[in-house]
Amino acid sequence: MARLKDIAQQAGVSLATVSRVLNHDESFSISNATKQKVLSAAQELEYHVSERAKEQESELRLQVLLLYDELQEIGDPYYLTVRTNVKDEAKSRGLRVKEYFCPPGQDPPKKLSDYDGIIVIGSTDSWSRELEEQVQISRRPVVFVDFLPDFPGADYVVPDFRDLMERTLGYLFSLGYEEVGYIGGTDYDNRNRCPILDLREKYFEEIMKLRGCFHPEYIYVDGKVECSTGHELMERAVAAGKLPRAFFVENDSMAIGAIKALREHGIKVPQQVAIVGCNDNPMAQFMTPALTTAKIHNDLMGRMAVRTIEERIHTGREVGIKIVVPNTLKIRQSCGGALPRAQAANL
């Protein structure tokens, strides 16, 4: 019996194109010539629309493992953006997706081998040895999104954190800020039971040392990457008695908490302390002052994860690859660079 894959191969088009043509998707923009190639291939291969129920069983199925729970996703939309773009990209390519929330302490899903490929979204501190073993047993292609566990043969889609720190600190230096502090959360490797250094903090330290202006007393790292932690860590920085001229904060939620702490102590942002966040939370541009932030293109990360695993399934590629997604610095008022000229002159 002919399958959609057979038609796609004969017509020289994607699986998603075949699916949408045979389903008479009126919203699908396609040339008449390409449409005719698909229909002709289906006719030559004696494919019947009545066989679609059986064909559904042979279409690619992806298991998406989410290493966090729903409440975490509500609190910080970063991973929500990744997940929705995975679903949208899979749908556009005729792939089926099964999601499974698997935070620390949650039993890993069974029978991962029932799927054609696996996408894992999350962080190292939620990647358990039990889940790692289940993925290994499945012997299915796997793509890790946003973190880099040591998993032989896997594919990875991650942000370019080195460029992010070079771009962000370079901008702060251009504004005359030499004393820059760092506020972030604590990462923990659940497999090896030990703390690990976030790549943003790693590259921050390297760049500051090369410039000769690294001050370890300005580093505040502890707890989860959430608003309350940012508030608490900035409270510690204020209590220490001497603040740097600017802070890079590991994510926008923490930056919001940090700015709140500064305001409570009557410290003006950016006139006294400049703040730069990371991720470009949708609320960042509506804060007062609006938050300067390094935007990670997590939407593209989700879409590239689907494209990568589909390619690997179809080609049987054995060597893993790493896709590094670039970022964009969103310059707003919280670091002074986008303030009106008269106000900026008084910094």
Coordinates of C-alpha atoms in Angstrom, one line a residue:
M1 CA 0.0 0.0 0.0
A2 CA 1.3 3.4 -0.9
R3 CA 2.2 5.8 1.9
L4 CA 2.4 9.6 2.1
K5 CA 6.1 9.3 2.3
D6 CA 6.2 7.4 -1.0
I7 CA 4.1 10.1 -2.7
A8 CA 6.4 12.8 -1.3
Q9 CA 9.5 11.1 -2.5
Q10 CA 8.1 10.5 -6.0
A11 CA 6.7 14.1 -6.3
G12 CA 9.9 15.6 -4.8
V13 CA 8.0 17.6 -2.1
S14 CA 7.8 17.5 1.7
L15 CA 5.5 15.2 3.6
A16 CA 3.6 18.2 4.9
T17 CA 2.9 19.3 1.3
V18 CA 1.5 16.0 0.4
S19 CA -0.7 15.9 3.5
R20 CA -2.1 19.4 2.9
V21 CA -2.8 18.8 -0.8
L22 CA -4.6 15.5 -0.3
N23 CA -6.6 17.1 2.5
H24 CA -7.6 19.9 0.2
D25 CA -6.3 22.6 2.6
E26 CA -7.6 25.8 1.0
S27 CA -5.3 28.0 3.1
F28 CA -2.2 26.3 1.6
S29 CA -0.5 28.4 -1.0
I30 CA 1.0 26.2 -3.7
S31 CA 1.5 26.3 -7.5
N32 CA -0.8 24.4 -9.7
A33 CA 2.2 22.6 -11.2
T34 CA 3.3 21.3 -7.7
K35 CA -0.2 20.4 -6.8
Q36 CA -0.6 18.4 -10.0
K37 CA 2.7 16.5 -9.3
V38 CA 1.4 15.4 -5.9
L39 CA -2.0 14.3 -7.3
S40 CA -0.3 12.5 -10.2
A41 CA 2.1 10.7 -7.9
A42 CA -0.8 9.6 -5.7
Q43 CA -2.7 8.3 -8.7
E44 CA 0.3 6.4 -10.1
L45 CA 1.0 4.8 -6.7
E46 CA -2.7 3.9 -6.4
Y47 CA -3.1 5.8 -3.2
H48 CA -6.7 6.1 -2.0
V49 CA -8.1 8.8 0.4
S50 CA -10.0 6.0 2.2
E51 CA -6.6 4.6 3.2
R52 CA -5.8 7.7 5.3
A53 CA -6.9 6.2 8.6
K54 CA -4.4 3.4 8.1
E55 CA -1.8 5.9 6.9
Q56 CA -2.1 7.9 10.1
E57 CA -0.3 5.0 11.9
S58 CA 2.7 5.3 9.7
E59 CA 3.2 9.1 10.0
L60 CA 6.1 10.4 12.1
R61 CA 5.3 10.7 15.8
L62 CA 7.4 12.8 18.1
Q63 CA 7.6 12.6 21.9
V64 CA 8.3 16.0 23.5
L65 CA 9.6 15.7 27.1
L66 CA 9.2 18.9 29.1
L67 CA 11.5 18.9 32.1
Y68 CA 9.3 21.2 34.2
D69 CA 5.7 21.5 35.3
E70 CA 2.8 23.6 34.1
L71 CA 3.2 26.1 37.0
Q72 CA 6.8 26.9 36.0
E73 CA 5.7 27.5 32.5
I74 CA 3.0 29.9 33.6
G75 CA 5.5 31.8 35.8
D76 CA 8.0 32.2 33.0
P77 CA 6.8 32.0 29.4
Y78 CA 10.3 31.3 28.0
Y79 CA 9.6 27.5 27.7
L80 CA 6.0 28.1 26.7
T81 CA 7.3 29.8 23.6
V82 CA 9.7 26.9 22.8
R83 CA 6.9 24.4 23.3
T84 CA 4.3 26.1 21.2
N85 CA 6.7 26.6 18.3
V86 CA 7.6 22.9 18.4
K87 CA 3.9 22.1 18.1
D88 CA 3.3 24.6 15.3
E89 CA 6.3 23.5 13.3
A90 CA 5.4 19.8 13.7
K91 CA 1.8 20.5 12.6
S92 CA 3.0 22.4 9.5
R93 CA 5.2 19.4 8.5
G94 CA 2.5 16.8 9.0
L95 CA 4.1 15.4 12.2
R96 CA 2.2 14.3 15.3
V97 CA 3.4 15.4 18.8
K98 CA 2.8 13.8 22.2
E99 CA 3.8 16.1 25.2
Y100 CA 4.8 14.8 28.6
F101 CA 5.6 17.1 31.6
C102 CA 8.4 15.5 33.4
P103 CA 9.7 17.7 36.3
P104 CA 12.2 16.4 38.9
G105 CA 10.6 13.6 40.9
Q106 CA 8.1 12.7 38.1
D107 CA 8.3 9.1 36.8
P108 CA 9.7 9.1 33.2
P109 CA 7.3 8.0 30.4
K110 CA 7.4 4.4 29.3
K111 CA 7.7 3.0 25.8
L112 CA 9.6 5.9 24.2
S113 CA 10.5 3.4 21.5
D114 CA 6.9 3.8 20.2
Y115 CA 7.9 7.1 18.8
D116 CA 10.1 8.0 15.8
G117 CA 12.0 10.7 17.7
I118 CA 12.3 12.5 21.0
I119 CA 12.7 16.3 21.7
V120 CA 13.8 17.2 25.3
I121 CA 13.1 20.8 26.4
G122 CA 14.5 22.1 29.7
S123 CA 17.7 22.5 31.7
T124 CA 20.5 20.3 33.1
D125 CA 19.2 20.5 36.7
S126 CA 16.0 18.7 35.7
W127 CA 17.7 16.0 33.5
S128 CA 17.6 13.0 35.8
R129 CA 19.6 9.8 35.4
E130 CA 16.3 7.8 35.3
L131 CA 15.0 9.8 32.3
E132 CA 18.4 9.5 30.6
E133 CA 18.3 5.7 30.9
Q134 CA 14.8 5.6 29.4
V135 CA 15.9 7.8 26.4
Q136 CA 19.0 5.5 25.9
I137 CA 16.9 2.4 26.0
S138 CA 14.5 3.7 23.3
R139 CA 17.4 4.0 20.8
R140 CA 15.5 6.8 19.1
P141 CA 17.0 10.0 17.7
V142 CA 16.9 12.8 20.3
V143 CA 17.3 16.6 20.2
F144 CA 18.0 18.6 23.4
V145 CA 16.7 22.1 23.4
D146 CA 18.3 24.9 25.5
F147 CA 20.8 22.7 27.4
L148 CA 23.8 20.4 26.6
P149 CA 23.8 17.1 28.5
D150 CA 26.5 14.6 27.7
F151 CA 24.5 12.2 25.6
P152 CA 26.5 10.5 22.8
G153 CA 25.2 11.0 19.3
A154 CA 22.5 13.5 20.3
D155 CA 21.6 16.7 18.5
Y156 CA 21.4 20.1 20.3
V157 CA 19.7 23.4 19.7
V158 CA 21.0 26.0 22.1
P159 CA 21.5 29.8 22.4
D160 CA 24.8 31.4 21.7
F161 CA 25.6 32.5 25.2
R162 CA 29.1 33.6 24.5
D163 CA 28.0 36.1 21.8
L164 CA 25.1 37.1 24.1
M165 CA 27.6 38.1 26.9
E166 CA 30.1 39.7 24.5
R167 CA 27.3 41.8 22.9
T168 CA 25.7 42.8 26.2
L169 CA 28.9 43.7 28.1
G170 CA 30.3 45.4 25.0
Y171 CA 27.2 47.7 25.0
L172 CA 27.6 48.4 28.7
F173 CA 31.3 49.2 28.2
S174 CA 30.3 51.6 25.4
L175 CA 28.1 53.5 27.8
G176 CA 31.1 53.9 30.2
Y177 CA 30.1 51.2 32.7
E178 CA 33.3 49.4 33.9
E179 CA 32.0 48.1 37.2
V180 CA 29.4 45.4 36.3
G181 CA 27.8 42.9 38.6
Y182 CA 26.0 39.6 37.9
I183 CA 22.8 38.2 39.4
G184 CA 21.7 34.7 38.6
G185 CA 20.3 31.4 39.8
T186 CA 22.0 28.1 40.8
D187 CA 22.2 25.3 38.3
Y188 CA 22.5 21.7 39.6
D189 CA 23.4 18.5 37.7
N190 CA 20.9 15.9 39.0
R191 CA 22.8 13.1 37.4
N192 CA 26.1 13.8 39.1
R193 CA 24.6 15.5 42.2
C194 CA 26.8 18.6 41.9
P195 CA 26.4 22.3 41.1
I196 CA 27.3 23.6 37.6
L197 CA 28.2 27.0 36.3
D198 CA 25.6 28.7 34.0
L199 CA 27.2 29.5 30.7
R200 CA 26.1 33.2 31.0
E201 CA 28.0 33.4 34.3
K202 CA 31.0 31.6 32.8
Y203 CA 31.4 33.9 29.8
F204 CA 30.6 37.0 32.0
E205 CA 33.6 36.1 34.2
E206 CA 35.9 35.4 31.2
I207 CA 35.1 38.7 29.5
M208 CA 35.4 40.8 32.6
K209 CA 38.7 39.2 33.5
L210 CA 40.1 39.9 30.0
R211 CA 39.1 43.5 30.4
G212 CA 40.7 43.6 33.8
C213 CA 37.5 44.7 35.7
F214 CA 36.2 41.5 37.2
H215 CA 35.1 41.9 40.8
P216 CA 34.0 38.6 42.5
E217 CA 32.3 40.6 45.3
Y218 CA 29.7 41.8 42.7
I219 CA 28.6 38.3 41.8
Y220 CA 25.3 37.2 43.5
V221 CA 24.2 33.7 42.5
D222 CA 21.7 31.6 44.5
G223 CA 18.3 29.8 44.2
K224 CA 15.9 29.6 41.4
V225 CA 15.7 31.9 38.4
E226 CA 12.5 33.7 39.4
C227 CA 11.4 37.1 40.5
S228 CA 11.6 36.6 44.2
T229 CA 15.2 35.4 43.9
G230 CA 16.2 38.4 41.9
H231 CA 14.7 40.6 44.7
E232 CA 16.5 38.7 47.5
L233 CA 19.9 38.8 45.7
M234 CA 19.6 42.5 45.0
E235 CA 18.7 43.0 48.7
R236 CA 22.0 41.3 49.5
A237 CA 23.9 43.5 47.1
V238 CA 22.4 46.7 48.7
A239 CA 23.2 45.4 52.2
A240 CA 26.8 44.8 51.2
G241 CA 27.2 48.6 51.1
K242 CA 28.7 49.1 47.7
L243 CA 26.9 48.6 44.4
P244 CA 28.5 48.3 40.9
R245 CA 27.4 50.8 38.3
A246 CA 25.5 48.1 36.4
F247 CA 24.2 44.6 36.7
F248 CA 23.6 41.8 34.2
V249 CA 20.7 39.6 35.5
E250 CA 20.3 36.1 34.2
N251 CA 16.7 36.4 33.2
D252 CA 14.0 39.1 33.0
S253 CA 11.9 37.7 35.9
M254 CA 14.9 38.0 38.2
A255 CA 15.6 41.5 36.8
I256 CA 12.0 42.6 37.6
G257 CA 12.6 41.5 41.2
A258 CA 16.0 43.2 41.3
I259 CA 14.6 46.5 40.1
K260 CA 11.8 46.3 42.8
A261 CA 14.5 45.9 45.5
L262 CA 16.4 48.9 44.2
R263 CA 13.3 51.1 44.2
E264 CA 12.4 50.0 47.8
H265 CA 15.8 51.4 48.8
G266 CA 15.3 54.6 46.8
I267 CA 18.0 53.7 44.3
K268 CA 17.2 55.0 40.8
V269 CA 17.4 52.8 37.7
P270 CA 19.4 53.6 35.5
Q271 CA 20.6 56.9 37.1
Q272 CA 22.4 55.1 39.9
V273 CA 22.4 51.4 38.9
A274 CA 21.8 50.2 35.3
I275 CA 20.1 46.8 34.7
V276 CA 20.2 44.5 31.7
G277 CA 18.1 41.3 31.7
C278 CA 17.9 38.3 29.5
N279 CA 15.2 36.4 27.4
D280 CA 13.0 39.4 26.5
N281 CA 9.9 38.5 28.6
P282 CA 6.8 40.1 27.0
M283 CA 6.5 42.3 30.1
A284 CA 10.0 43.7 29.7
Q285 CA 9.1 46.5 27.3
F286 CA 6.2 47.7 29.5
M287 CA 8.2 48.2 32.7
T288 CA 9.2 51.6 34.0
P289 CA 11.9 52.0 33.0
A290 CA 11.5 49.6 30.1
L291 CA 14.0 46.7 30.5
T292 CA 17.0 46.4 28.3
T293 CA 17.4 42.7 27.6
A294 CA 19.3 40.1 25.5
K295 CA 16.6 38.4 23.5
I296 CA 17.1 34.7 23.0
H297 CA 15.2 33.5 19.9
N298 CA 13.5 30.6 21.6
D299 CA 10.8 30.6 19.0
L300 CA 13.4 29.7 16.4
M301 CA 14.9 27.1 18.8
G302 CA 11.6 25.2 18.9
R303 CA 11.2 25.2 15.1
M304 CA 14.8 24.2 14.5
A305 CA 14.4 21.2 16.9
V306 CA 11.6 19.8 14.8
R307 CA 13.4 20.4 11.5
T308 CA 16.5 18.8 12.9
I309 CA 14.9 15.6 14.2
E310 CA 12.8 15.2 11.0
E311 CA 15.9 15.4 8.9
R312 CA 17.7 12.9 11.1
I313 CA 14.8 10.4 11.0
H314 CA 14.5 10.6 7.2
T315 CA 18.3 10.5 6.5
G316 CA 19.4 8.1 9.2
R317 CA 22.2 10.4 10.1
E318 CA 24.4 8.9 12.9
V319 CA 26.6 11.9 13.9
G320 CA 25.1 14.4 16.2
I321 CA 25.1 18.1 15.5
K322 CA 24.8 21.3 17.5
I323 CA 22.8 24.2 16.2
V324 CA 23.7 27.5 17.9
V325 CA 20.9 30.1 17.6
P326 CA 21.9 33.8 17.7
N327 CA 20.4 36.5 19.9
T328 CA 19.5 40.2 19.7
L329 CA 20.1 43.0 22.2
K330 CA 16.9 44.9 22.9
I331 CA 18.0 48.4 24.0
R332 CA 15.6 50.2 26.3
Q333 CA 15.7 52.6 29.2
S334 CA 16.9 50.5 32.1
C335 CA 20.6 50.8 31.2
G336 CA 20.5 54.5 30.2
G337 CA 21.4 54.0 26.5
A338 CA 17.9 54.7 25.3
L339 CA 17.1 57.6 27.6
P340 CA 16.4 61.1 26.2
R341 CA 19.7 62.9 25.6
A342 CA 19.2 65.5 28.4
Q343 CA 18.5 62.8 31.0
A344 CA 21.3 60.5 29.8
A345 CA 23.8 63.3 30.2
N346 CA 23.1 63.4 33.9
L347 CA 24.0 59.7 34.5

